[in-house]
GROMACS .gro file of C-alpha atoms in nm:
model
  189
    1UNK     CA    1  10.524  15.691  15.397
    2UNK     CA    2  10.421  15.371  15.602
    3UNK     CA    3  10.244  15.110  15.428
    4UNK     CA    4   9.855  15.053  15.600
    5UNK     CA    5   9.666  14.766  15.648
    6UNK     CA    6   9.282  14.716  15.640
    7UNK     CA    7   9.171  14.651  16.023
    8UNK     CA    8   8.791  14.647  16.080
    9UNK     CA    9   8.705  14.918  15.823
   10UNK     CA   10   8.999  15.091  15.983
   11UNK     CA   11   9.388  15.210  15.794
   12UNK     CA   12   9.662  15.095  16.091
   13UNK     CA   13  10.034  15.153  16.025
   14UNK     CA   14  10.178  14.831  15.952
   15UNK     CA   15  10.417  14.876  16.190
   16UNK     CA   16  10.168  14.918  16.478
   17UNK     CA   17   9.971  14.613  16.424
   18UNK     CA   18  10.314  14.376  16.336
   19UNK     CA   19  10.438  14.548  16.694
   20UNK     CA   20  10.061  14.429  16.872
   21UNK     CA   21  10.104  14.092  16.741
   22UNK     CA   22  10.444  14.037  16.824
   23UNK     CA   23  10.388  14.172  17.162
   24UNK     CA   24  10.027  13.925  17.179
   25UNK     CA   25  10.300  13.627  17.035
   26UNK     CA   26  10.559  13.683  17.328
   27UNK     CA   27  10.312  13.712  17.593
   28UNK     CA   28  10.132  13.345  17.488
   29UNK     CA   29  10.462  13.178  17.400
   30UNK     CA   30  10.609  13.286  17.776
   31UNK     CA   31  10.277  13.182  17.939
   32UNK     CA   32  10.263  12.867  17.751
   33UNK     CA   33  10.623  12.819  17.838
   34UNK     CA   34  10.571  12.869  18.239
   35UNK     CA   35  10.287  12.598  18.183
   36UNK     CA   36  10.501  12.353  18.091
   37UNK     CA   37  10.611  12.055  18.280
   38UNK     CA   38  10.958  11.946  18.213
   39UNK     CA   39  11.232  12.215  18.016
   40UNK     CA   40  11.299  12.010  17.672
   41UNK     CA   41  11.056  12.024  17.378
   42UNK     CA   42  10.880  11.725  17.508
   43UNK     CA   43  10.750  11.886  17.816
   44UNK     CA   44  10.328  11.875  17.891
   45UNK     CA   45  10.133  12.102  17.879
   46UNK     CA   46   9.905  12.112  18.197
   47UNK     CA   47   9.532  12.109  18.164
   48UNK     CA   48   9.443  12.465  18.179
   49UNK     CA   49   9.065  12.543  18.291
   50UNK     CA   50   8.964  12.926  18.201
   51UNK     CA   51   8.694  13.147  18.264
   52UNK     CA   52   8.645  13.409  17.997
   53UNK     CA   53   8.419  13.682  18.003
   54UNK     CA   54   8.282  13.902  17.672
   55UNK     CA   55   8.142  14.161  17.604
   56UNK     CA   56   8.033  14.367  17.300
   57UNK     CA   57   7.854  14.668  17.228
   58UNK     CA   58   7.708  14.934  16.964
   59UNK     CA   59   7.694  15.281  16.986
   60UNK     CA   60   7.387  15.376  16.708
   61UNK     CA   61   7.270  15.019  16.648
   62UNK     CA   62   7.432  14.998  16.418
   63UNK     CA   63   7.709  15.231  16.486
   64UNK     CA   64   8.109  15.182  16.640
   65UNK     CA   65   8.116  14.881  16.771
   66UNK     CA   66   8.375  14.715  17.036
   67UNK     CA   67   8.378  14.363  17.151
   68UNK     CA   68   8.629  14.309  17.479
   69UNK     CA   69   8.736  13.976  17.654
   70UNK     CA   70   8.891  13.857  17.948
   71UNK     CA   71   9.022  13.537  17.980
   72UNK     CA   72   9.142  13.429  18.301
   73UNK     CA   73   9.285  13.132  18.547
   74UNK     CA   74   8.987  12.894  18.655
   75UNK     CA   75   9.195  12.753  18.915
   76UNK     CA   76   9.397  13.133  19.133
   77UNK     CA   77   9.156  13.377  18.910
   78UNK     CA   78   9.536  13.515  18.731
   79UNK     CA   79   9.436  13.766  18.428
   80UNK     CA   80   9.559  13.558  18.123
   81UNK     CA   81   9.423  13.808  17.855
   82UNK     CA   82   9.246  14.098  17.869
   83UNK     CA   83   9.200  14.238  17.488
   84UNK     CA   84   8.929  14.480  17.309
   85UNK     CA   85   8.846  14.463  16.940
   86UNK     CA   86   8.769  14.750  16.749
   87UNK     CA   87   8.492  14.615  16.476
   88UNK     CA   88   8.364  14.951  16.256
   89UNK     CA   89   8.051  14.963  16.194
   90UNK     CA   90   7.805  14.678  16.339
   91UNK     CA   91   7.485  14.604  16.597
   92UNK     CA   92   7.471  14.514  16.949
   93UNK     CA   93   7.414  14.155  16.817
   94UNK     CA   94   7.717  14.118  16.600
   95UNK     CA   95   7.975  14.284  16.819
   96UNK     CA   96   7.843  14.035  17.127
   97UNK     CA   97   7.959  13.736  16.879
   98UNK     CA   98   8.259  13.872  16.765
   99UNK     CA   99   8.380  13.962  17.138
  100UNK     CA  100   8.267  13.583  17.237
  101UNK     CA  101   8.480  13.429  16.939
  102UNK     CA  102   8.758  13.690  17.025
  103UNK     CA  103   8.768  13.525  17.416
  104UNK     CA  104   8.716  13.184  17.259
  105UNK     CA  105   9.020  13.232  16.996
  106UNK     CA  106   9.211  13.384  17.340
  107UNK     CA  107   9.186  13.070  17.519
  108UNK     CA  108   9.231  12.817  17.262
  109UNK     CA  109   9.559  13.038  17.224
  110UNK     CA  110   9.630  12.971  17.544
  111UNK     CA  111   9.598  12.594  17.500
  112UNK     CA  112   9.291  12.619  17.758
  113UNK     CA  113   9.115  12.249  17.782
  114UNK     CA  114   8.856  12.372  17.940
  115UNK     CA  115   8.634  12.712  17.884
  116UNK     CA  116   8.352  12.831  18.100
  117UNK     CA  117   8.221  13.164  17.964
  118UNK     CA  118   8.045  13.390  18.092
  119UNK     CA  119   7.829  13.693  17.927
  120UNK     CA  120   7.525  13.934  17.990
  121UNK     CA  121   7.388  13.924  17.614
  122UNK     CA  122   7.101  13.667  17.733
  123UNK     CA  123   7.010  13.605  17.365
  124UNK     CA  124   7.412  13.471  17.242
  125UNK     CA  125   7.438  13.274  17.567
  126UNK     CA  126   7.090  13.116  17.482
  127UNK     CA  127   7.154  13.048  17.138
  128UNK     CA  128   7.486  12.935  17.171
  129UNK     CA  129   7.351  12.685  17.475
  130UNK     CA  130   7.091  12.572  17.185
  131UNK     CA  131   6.751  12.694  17.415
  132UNK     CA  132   6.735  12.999  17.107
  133UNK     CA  133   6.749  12.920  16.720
  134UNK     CA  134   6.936  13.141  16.516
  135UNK     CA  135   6.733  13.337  16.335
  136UNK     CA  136   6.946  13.617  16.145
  137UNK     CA  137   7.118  13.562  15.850
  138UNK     CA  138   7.371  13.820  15.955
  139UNK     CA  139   7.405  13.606  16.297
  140UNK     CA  140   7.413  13.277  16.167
  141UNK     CA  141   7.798  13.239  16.024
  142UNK     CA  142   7.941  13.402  16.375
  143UNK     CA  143   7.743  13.154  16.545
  144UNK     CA  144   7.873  12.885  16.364
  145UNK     CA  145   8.214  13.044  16.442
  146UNK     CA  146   8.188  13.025  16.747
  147UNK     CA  147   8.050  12.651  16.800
  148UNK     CA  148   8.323  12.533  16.611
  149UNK     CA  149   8.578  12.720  16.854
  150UNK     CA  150   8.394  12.647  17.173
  151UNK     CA  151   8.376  12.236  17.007
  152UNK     CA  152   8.735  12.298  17.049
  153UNK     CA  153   8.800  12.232  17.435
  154UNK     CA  154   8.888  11.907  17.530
  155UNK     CA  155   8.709  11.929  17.878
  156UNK     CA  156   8.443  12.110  17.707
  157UNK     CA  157   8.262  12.477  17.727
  158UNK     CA  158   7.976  12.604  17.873
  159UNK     CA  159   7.819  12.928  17.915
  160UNK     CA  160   7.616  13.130  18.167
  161UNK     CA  161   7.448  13.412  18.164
  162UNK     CA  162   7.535  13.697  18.436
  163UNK     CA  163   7.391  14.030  18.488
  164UNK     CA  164   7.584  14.327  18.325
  165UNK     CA  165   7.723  14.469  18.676
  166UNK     CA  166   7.904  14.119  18.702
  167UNK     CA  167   8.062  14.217  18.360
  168UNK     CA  168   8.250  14.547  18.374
  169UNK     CA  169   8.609  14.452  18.288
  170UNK     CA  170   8.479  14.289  17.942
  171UNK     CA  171   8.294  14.560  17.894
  172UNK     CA  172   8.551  14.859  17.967
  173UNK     CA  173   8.782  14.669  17.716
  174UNK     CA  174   8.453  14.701  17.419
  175UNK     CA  175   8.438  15.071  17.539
  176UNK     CA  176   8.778  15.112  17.477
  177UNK     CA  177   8.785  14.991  17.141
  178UNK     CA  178   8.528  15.184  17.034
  179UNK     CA  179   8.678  15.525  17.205
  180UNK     CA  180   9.030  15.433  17.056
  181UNK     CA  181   8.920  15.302  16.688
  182UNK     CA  182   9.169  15.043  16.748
  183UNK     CA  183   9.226  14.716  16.895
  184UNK     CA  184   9.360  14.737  17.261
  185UNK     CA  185   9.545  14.481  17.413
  186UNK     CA  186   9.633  14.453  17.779
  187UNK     CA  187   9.814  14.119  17.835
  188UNK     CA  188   9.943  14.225  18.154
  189UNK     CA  189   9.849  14.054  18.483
   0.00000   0.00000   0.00000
């Protein structure tokens, strides 16, 4: 009998999720390896400038949620990371935050120094740009999660709004989640 692990209100094998890391490990240490300038263990890293989109959604509100993220190359527009988080139960609200702290903890992965991110939930991208107050006690602690990641780029962050059409690949990767029960990963350019 395989030994299970607790994943968003969900039983994985353990030897599925150790496999999904290890696979999410290889692909970050190979691109941070191909950004590296010079082949010893003193090489530099070379500013990387990303543009992540997220996306989350509910399906009940509250109901299975999803939150997906894509995280790609400012600079030639290269897919980085493309991942989908499966969450359980939560709102529209919550599973926004959690997909914008999943692309934020993507990037910083990455060793990004630079994040612009980009998402149609008008209310997160106007709180977290400080024109909204956070007013939901449920809201409040993933908000504060995600200023401290997005505090975390050395060339800073900031964050636009964009209609939902301009969103779809952020958004497939929520949908998946939620039609899987499972976190999907798609690291592949």
């Amino acid at each position: 009998m395989s030994k299970e692990i607790e994943n968003n209100n969900e039983n994985m094998p353990l030897e599925a999720a150790l496999c999904s890391i290890k696979q999410a490990a290889e692909y970050l240490e190979a691109f941070i390896a191909a950004r590296t300038v010079g082949g010893d263990d003193h090489g530099i890293i070379k500013p990387l400038h990303v543009i992540v989109n997220f996306d989350g959604g509910s399906r009940g509100n509250p109901g299975p949620a999803g939150a997906g993220a894509v995280v790609c190359d400012a600079g030639d527009k290269s897919i980085l990371y493309r991942g989908g988080v499966f969450l359980g139960k939560a709102t529209c609200n919550v599973a926004e935050y959690e997909a914008l702290i999943h692309g934020l903890g993507a990037a910083q992965h990455l060793n990004a120094s630079k994040a612009d991110i980009f998402g149609d939930s008008e209310l997160v991208v106007l709180q977290m740009t400080g024109e909204y107050r956070v007013k939901s006690p449920r809201l409040k602690p993933l908000h504060r999660r995600a200023v401290q990641l997005a505090d975390g780029f050395e060339g800073g962050c900031s964050f636009r709004h964009i209609p939902r059409e301009q969103n779809a690949a952020a958004d497939r990767l929520a949908n998946d989640a939620m039609d899987a029960g499972a976190d999907v990963l798609d690291a592949k350019n």
